[in-house]
XYZ file of C-alpha atoms in Angstrom:
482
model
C 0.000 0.000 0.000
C 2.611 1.879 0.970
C 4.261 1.582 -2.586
C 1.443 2.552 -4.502
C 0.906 5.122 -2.720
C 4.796 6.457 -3.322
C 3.677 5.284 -7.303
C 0.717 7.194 -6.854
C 1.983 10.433 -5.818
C 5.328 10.207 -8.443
C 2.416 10.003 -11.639
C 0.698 12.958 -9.271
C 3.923 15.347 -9.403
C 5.090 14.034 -13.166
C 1.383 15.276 -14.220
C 1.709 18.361 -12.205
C 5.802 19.129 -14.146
C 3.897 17.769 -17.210
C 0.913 20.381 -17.170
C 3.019 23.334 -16.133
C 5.918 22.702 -19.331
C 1.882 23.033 -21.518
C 0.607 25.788 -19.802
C 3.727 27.538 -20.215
C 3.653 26.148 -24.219
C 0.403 27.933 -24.676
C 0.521 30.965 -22.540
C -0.177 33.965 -24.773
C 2.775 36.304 -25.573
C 2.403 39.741 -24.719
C 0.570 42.028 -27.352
C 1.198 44.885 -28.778
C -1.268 47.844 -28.535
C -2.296 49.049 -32.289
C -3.586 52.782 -32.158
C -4.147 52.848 -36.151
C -5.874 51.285 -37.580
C -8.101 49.775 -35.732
C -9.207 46.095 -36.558
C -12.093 45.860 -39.244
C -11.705 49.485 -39.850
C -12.105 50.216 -44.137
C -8.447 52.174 -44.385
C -8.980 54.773 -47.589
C -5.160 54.465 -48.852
C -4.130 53.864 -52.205
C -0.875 51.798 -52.145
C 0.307 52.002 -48.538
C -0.639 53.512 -45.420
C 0.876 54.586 -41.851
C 0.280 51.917 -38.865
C 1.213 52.959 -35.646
C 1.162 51.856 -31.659
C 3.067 50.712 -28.539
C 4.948 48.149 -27.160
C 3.592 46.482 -24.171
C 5.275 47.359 -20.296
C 7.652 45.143 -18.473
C 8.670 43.042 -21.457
C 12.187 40.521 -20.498
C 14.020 42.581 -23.167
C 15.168 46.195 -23.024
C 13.088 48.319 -25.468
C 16.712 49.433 -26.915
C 17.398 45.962 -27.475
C 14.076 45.197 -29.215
C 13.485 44.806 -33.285
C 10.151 45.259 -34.779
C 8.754 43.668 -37.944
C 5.910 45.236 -39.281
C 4.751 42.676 -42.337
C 8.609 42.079 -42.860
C 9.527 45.481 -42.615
C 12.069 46.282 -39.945
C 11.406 49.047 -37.361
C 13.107 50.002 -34.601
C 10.555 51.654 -31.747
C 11.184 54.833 -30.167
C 12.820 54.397 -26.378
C 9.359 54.708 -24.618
C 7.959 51.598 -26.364
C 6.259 53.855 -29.297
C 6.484 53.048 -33.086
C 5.786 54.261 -36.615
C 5.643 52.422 -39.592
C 4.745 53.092 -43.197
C 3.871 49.752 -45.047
C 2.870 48.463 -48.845
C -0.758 47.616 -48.362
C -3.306 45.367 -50.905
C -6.942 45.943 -52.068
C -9.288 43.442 -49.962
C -8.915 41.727 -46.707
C -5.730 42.716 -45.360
C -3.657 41.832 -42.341
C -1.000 43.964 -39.970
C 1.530 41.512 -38.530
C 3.785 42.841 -35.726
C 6.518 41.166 -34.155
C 8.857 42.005 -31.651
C 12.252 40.223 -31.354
C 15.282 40.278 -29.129
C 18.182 41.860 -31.029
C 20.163 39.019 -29.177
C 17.973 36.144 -30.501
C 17.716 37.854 -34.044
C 21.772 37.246 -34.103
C 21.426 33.597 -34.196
C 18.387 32.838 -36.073
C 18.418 30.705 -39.455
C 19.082 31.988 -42.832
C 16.814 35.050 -42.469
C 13.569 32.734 -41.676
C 12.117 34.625 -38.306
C 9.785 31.774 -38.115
C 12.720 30.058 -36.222
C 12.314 32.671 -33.751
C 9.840 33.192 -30.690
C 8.551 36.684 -30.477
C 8.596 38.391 -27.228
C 5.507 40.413 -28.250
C 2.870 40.664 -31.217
C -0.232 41.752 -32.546
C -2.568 41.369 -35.598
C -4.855 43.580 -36.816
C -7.202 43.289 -40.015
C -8.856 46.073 -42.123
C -10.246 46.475 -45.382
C -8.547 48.050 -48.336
C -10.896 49.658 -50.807
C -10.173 48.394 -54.675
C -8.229 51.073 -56.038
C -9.689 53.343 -58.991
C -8.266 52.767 -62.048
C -9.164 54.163 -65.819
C -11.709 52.216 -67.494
C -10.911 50.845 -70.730
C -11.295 52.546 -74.126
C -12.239 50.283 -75.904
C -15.853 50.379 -74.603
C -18.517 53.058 -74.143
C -19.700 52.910 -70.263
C -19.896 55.106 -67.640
C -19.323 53.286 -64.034
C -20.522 56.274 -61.899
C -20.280 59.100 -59.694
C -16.471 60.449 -58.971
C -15.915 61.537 -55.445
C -19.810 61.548 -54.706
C -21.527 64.343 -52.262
C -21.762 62.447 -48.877
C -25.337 61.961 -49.290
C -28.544 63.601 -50.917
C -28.090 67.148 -51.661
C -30.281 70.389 -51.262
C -29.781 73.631 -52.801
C -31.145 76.779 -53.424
C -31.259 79.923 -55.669
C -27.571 80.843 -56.370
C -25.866 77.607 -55.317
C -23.474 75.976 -57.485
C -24.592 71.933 -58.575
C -20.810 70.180 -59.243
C -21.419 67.182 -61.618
C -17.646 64.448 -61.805
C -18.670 61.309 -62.883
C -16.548 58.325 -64.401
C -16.714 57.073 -67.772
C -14.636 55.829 -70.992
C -11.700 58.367 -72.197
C -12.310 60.417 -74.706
C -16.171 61.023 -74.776
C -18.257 63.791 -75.270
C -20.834 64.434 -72.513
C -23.396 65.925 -70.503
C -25.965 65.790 -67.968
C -29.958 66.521 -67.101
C -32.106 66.798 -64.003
C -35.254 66.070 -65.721
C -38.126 68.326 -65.656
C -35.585 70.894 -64.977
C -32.548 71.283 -67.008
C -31.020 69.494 -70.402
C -27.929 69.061 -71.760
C -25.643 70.712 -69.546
C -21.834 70.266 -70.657
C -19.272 68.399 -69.237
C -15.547 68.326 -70.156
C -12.917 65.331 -69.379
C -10.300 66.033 -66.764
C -6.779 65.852 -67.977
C -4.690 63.644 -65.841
C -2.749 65.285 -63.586
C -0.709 64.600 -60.776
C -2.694 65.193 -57.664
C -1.854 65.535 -53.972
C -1.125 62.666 -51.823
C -1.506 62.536 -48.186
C 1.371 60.182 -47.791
C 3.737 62.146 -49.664
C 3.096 65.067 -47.336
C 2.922 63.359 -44.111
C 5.770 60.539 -44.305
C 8.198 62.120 -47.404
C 7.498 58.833 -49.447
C 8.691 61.319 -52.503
C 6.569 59.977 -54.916
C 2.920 59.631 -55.844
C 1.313 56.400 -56.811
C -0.188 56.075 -60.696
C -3.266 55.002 -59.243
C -3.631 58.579 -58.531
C -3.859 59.400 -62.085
C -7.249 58.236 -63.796
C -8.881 59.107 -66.703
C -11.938 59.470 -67.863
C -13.034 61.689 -65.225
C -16.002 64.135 -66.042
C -16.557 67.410 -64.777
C -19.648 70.374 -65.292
C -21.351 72.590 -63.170
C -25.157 73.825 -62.976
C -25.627 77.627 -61.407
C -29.185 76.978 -59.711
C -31.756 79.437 -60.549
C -33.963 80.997 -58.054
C -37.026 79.361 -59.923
C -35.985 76.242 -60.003
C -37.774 73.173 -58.214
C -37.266 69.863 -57.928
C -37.537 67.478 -54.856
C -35.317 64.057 -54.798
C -34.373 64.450 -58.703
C -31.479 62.312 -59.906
C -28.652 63.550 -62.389
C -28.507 61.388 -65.411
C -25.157 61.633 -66.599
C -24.571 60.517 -70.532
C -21.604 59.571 -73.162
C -21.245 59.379 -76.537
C -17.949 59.302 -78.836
C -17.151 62.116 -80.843
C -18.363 60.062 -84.486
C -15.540 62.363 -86.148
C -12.979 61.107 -84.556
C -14.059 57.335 -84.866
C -14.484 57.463 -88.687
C -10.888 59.537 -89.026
C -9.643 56.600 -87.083
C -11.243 54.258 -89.635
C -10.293 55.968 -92.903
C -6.516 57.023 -91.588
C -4.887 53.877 -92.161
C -2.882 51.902 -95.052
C -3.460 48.499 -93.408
C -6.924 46.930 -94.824
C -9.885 47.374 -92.465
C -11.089 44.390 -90.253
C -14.587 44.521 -90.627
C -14.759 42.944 -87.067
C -12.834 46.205 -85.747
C -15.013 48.501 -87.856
C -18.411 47.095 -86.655
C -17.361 47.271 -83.229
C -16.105 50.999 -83.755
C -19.763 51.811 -85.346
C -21.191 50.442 -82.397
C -19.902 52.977 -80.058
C -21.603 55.508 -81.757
C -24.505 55.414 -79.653
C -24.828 56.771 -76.298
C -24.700 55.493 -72.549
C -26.301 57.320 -69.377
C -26.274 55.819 -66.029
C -28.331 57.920 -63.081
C -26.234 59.560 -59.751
C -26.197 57.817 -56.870
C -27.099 60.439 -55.068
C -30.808 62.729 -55.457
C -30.866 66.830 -55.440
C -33.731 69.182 -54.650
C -33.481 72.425 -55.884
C -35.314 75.177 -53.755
C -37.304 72.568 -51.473
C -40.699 74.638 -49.979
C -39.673 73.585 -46.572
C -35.998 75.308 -46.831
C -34.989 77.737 -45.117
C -35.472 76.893 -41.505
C -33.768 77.612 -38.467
C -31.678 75.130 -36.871
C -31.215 75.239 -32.793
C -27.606 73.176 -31.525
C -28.474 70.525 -28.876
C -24.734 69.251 -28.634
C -22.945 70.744 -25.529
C -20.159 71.866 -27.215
C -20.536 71.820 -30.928
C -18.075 72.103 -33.778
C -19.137 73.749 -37.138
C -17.245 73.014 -39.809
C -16.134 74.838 -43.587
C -17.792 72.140 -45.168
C -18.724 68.026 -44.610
C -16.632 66.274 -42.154
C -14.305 69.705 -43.272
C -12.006 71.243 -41.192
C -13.474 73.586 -38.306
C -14.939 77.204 -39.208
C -15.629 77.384 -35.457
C -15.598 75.674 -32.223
C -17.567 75.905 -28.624
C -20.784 76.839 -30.031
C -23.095 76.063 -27.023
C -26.357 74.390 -26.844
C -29.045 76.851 -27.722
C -27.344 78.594 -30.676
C -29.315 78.867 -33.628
C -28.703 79.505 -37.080
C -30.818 79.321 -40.383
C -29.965 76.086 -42.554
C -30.281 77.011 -46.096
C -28.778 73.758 -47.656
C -27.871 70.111 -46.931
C -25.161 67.495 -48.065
C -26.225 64.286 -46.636
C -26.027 64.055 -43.026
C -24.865 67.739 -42.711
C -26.633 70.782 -42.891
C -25.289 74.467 -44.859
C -25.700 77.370 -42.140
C -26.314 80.583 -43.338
C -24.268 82.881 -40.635
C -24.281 86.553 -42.409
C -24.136 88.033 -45.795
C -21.243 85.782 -47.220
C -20.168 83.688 -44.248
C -21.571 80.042 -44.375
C -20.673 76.976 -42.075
C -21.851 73.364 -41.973
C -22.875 71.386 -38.904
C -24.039 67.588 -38.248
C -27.858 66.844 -38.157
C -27.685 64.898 -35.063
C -26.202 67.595 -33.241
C -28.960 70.031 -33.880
C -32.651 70.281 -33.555
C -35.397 71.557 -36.708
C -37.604 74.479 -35.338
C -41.223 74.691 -36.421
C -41.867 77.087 -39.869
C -42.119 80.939 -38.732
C -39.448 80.778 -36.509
C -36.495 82.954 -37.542
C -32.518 82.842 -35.893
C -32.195 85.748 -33.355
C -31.590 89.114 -34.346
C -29.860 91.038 -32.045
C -28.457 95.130 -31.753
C -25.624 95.374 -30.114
C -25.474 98.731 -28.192
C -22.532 98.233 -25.311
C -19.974 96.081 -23.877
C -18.462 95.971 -20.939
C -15.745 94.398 -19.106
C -14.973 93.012 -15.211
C -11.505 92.385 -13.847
C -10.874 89.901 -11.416
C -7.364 88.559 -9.763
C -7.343 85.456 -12.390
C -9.643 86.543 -15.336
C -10.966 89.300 -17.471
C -14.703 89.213 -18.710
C -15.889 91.392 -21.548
C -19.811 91.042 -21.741
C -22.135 91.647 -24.602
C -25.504 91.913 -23.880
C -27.885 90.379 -26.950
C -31.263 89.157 -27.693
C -30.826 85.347 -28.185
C -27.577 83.084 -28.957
C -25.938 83.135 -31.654
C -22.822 81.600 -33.444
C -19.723 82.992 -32.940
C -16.088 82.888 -34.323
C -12.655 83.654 -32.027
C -9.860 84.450 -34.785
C -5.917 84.921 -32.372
C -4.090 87.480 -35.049
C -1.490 87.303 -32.777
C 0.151 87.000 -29.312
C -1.909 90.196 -28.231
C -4.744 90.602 -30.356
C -8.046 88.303 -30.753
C -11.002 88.640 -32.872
C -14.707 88.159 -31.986
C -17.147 87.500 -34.787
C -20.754 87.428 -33.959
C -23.456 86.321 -36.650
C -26.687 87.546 -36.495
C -25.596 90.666 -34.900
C -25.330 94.527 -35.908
C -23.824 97.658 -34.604
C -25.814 99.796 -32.324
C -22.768 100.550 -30.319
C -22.395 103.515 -28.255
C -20.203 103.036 -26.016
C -17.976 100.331 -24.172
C -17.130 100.848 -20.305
C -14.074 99.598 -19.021
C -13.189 98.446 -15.555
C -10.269 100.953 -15.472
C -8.858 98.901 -12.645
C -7.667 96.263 -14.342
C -4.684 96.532 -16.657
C -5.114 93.260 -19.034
C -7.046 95.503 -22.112
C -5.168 97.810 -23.794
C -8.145 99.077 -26.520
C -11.175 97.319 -27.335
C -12.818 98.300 -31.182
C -15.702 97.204 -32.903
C -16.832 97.247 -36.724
C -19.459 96.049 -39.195
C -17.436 93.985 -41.960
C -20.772 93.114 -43.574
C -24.317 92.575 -42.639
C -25.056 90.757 -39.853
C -21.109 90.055 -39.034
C -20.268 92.247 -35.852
C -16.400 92.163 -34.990
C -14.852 93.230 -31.786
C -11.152 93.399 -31.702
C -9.405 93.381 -28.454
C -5.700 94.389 -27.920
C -3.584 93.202 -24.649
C -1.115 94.567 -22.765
C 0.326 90.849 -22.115
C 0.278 87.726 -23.826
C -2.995 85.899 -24.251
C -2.600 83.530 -21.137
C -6.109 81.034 -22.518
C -9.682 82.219 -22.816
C -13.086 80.852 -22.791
C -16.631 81.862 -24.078
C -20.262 81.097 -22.936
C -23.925 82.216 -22.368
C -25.467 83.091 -19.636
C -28.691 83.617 -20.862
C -28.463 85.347 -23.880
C -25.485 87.064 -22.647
C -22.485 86.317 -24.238
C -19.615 86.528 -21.668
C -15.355 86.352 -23.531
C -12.963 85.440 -20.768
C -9.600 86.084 -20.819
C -7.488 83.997 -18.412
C -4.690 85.912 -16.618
C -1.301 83.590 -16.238
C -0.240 82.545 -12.932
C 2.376 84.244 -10.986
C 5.226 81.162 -11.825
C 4.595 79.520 -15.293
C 8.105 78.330 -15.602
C 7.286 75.559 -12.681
C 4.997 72.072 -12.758
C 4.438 72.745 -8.780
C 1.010 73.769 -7.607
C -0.725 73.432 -11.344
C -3.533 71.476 -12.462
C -2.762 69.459 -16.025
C -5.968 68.307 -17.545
C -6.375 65.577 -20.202
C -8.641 65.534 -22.543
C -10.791 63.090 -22.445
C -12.101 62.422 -26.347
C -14.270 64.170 -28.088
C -18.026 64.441 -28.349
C -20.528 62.758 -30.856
C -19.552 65.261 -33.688
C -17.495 62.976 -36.551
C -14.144 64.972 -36.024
């Protein structure tokens, strides 16, 4: 008994060696954080793309003594665990693989095959790579569709400017229609041309890919007339060869005609249209309207998913939307002045209701020990711009406002503002400038009712030390696609 029991507990501590060499086999090496891109994502790159991240903490191996391979391209991170790579990429499914190896073990390993090698780290990350545009072929009359579409449905009005690119075969003649409203409307082919690449500026690749250069690329324009309708209308674009040309090409030649080629030439004398895939109205009834913001802090924008015309505009703002590109509306801020903001950020006010109008007839401004507040006293909320000319002089545009200014009282005690003016660039576009006697420390804007209150922050006494400050992160940002 007493020997089986000896037998018994040798099989208990060869299973117990036994399980911890497999569970040691199969643990999972560290992975690597990705940052970009993120798996599943659809990456819009042509030929290659950036893909960047982090090495993971308290790896066995120094991170100067680390080797990454980025789909067999060799990178060496940054000393805090960072990296950067730029990589060949391939239409479809495609797959980031990133190793990390010990320069030691990379000394020894077989005849360049890392697969001889254990990584100390790794990751794997798959995205989709959009099929790359290419020219279609000549030899064929079709037109495959829209070129750089509008991001959705579009709505215009009197004065607007309808921009038609659409695809086809080379060397057409074309046009397009919005039935029931205009015909015939020219288009012209784009010459190929070298165009910019976002690579080439970014990482220096120093060249830009021929994908880039397509043609067979259609452009015209419609100017919309103030007494033109249409609701959900699509643009028919259409194609035809220029029959000149085709019968030169069959009568310039000394080599007998293949009747084959010639009936296939003939052939393409008729015309192709294809429809957008995208609908316009053309002054709708139920446009304009005002629009009121419901985001917190809202972003508007010089055009769809654009970069920013303005930022902090507040909940309760409200602005007249005199346009739309598919999820995005076209604000209508003064005489010339025009921003775009996301439909889910804002709220549609019944018919009647009209963006505040507001006369602007003082200012004034209150100095405390760490801030400066210049108030403006208006009639409802409206957007506004901040524009920093420099290290002492900012800009305040406020739509919807004009000048019934008479006067502006300073608090005399407080030294910040040197000289505060204000002018009328154009109709409903008021502009206070305000010059400072130091450097602008940080500022922030808000409502308090429909108050609109600019506040300069004044800098702390020591801004050369860490010691006593607060560092904020920020945290993301809000709903609004930025």
């Amino acid at each position: 008994m007493w020997l089986i029991n000896i037998s018994r507990n040798k099989l208990t501590l060869s299973a117990i060696f036994f399980l911890f060499l497999i569970g040691n086999a199969c643990a999972q090496i560290p992975e690597i954080t990705v940052i970009y891109p993120k798996p599943e994502q659809v990456v819009s790159a042509v030929d290659s793309t950036f893909i960047l991240g982090h090495l993971p903490r308290n790896l066995p191996v120094k991170t100067k003594d680390i080797i990454l391979y980025v789909n067999g391209l060799e990178i060496q991170p940054h000393r805090d665990g960072g990296f950067i790579a730029f990589v060949s990429i391939t239409p479809g499914l495609f797959t980031f693989e990133i190793n990390a190896y010990s320069k030691n073990d990379l000394k020894s390993y077989e005849n360049g095959n890392l697969s001889t090698l254990s990584a100390i780290a790794s990751a794997a990350v798959t995205v989709t790579i959009p099929e790359p545009l290419t020219s279609l072929p000549d030899d064929t009359l079709q037109i495959s569709g829209d070129y750089r579409p509008q991001s959705g449905d579009l709505v215009l009005t009197g004065g607007d400017v309808l921009e038609v690119f659409f695809q086809g075969t080379p060397g057409m003649t074309g046009w397009f229609s919005i039935d029931g409203v205009v015909d015939s409307v020219p288009v012209t082919e784009v010459p190929p041309r070298q165009q910019p690449y976002w690579g080439e500026l970014v990482f220096g690749a120093g060249a830009v890919p021929d994908s880039l250069l397509i043609k067979g690329i259609y452009s015209g324009f419609y100017v919309v007339p103030h007494d033109a309708t249409a609701v959900g209308k699509r643009i028919t674009y259409y194609l035809t060869p220029d029959k000149g040309k085709v019968l030169d090409s069959l009568l310039d030649t000394d080599i007998p005609v293949n009747i084959l080629d010639v009936h296939k030439k003939l052939s393409m004398l008729d015309k192709t249209s294809l429809e957008s895939g995208y609908r316009v109205s053309l002054n709708p009834p139920d446009y304009p309207f005002t629009i009121r913001f419901t985001d917190s802090v809202q972003i508007i924008r010089h055009g769809p998913r654009k970069g920013y015309f303005a930022r902090f505009q507040p909940e309760g703002v409200e602005a007249l939307a005199v346009g739309r590109e598919g999820e995005w509306y076209r604000a209508k801020l003064s005489e010339t002045q025009y921003a775009w903001v996301n439909i889910n950020a804002v709220e549609k006010l019944p018919p009647g209701i009209r963006p505040p109008k507001s006369y602007l007839k003082s200012m004034r401004t209150y100095g405390f020990a760490d801030k400066l507040l210049v108030e403006f006293p208006l009639a409802g909320k409206h957007p506004y711009r901040i524009i920093e000319d420099d290290k002492r002089t900012v800009r305040i545009q406020l739509f919807g406002v004009t000048s019934d200014t008479d006067w502006i009282r300073y608090d005399f005690s407080d030294k910040l503002v040197d000289i505060i003016t204000w002018s009328q660039p154009e109709p409903n576009l008021y502009e206070v400038m305000i010059k400072l006697n130091r450097d602008i420390w940080g500022y922030d804007t808000y409502y308090n009712g429909n108050t609109f209150y600019f506040q300069l922050n004044k800098a702390p006494e020591e801004t050369r030390r860490l010691k006593g400050k607060t560092i904020v992160l920020d945290p993301g940002h809000s709903q609004d696609p930025g």
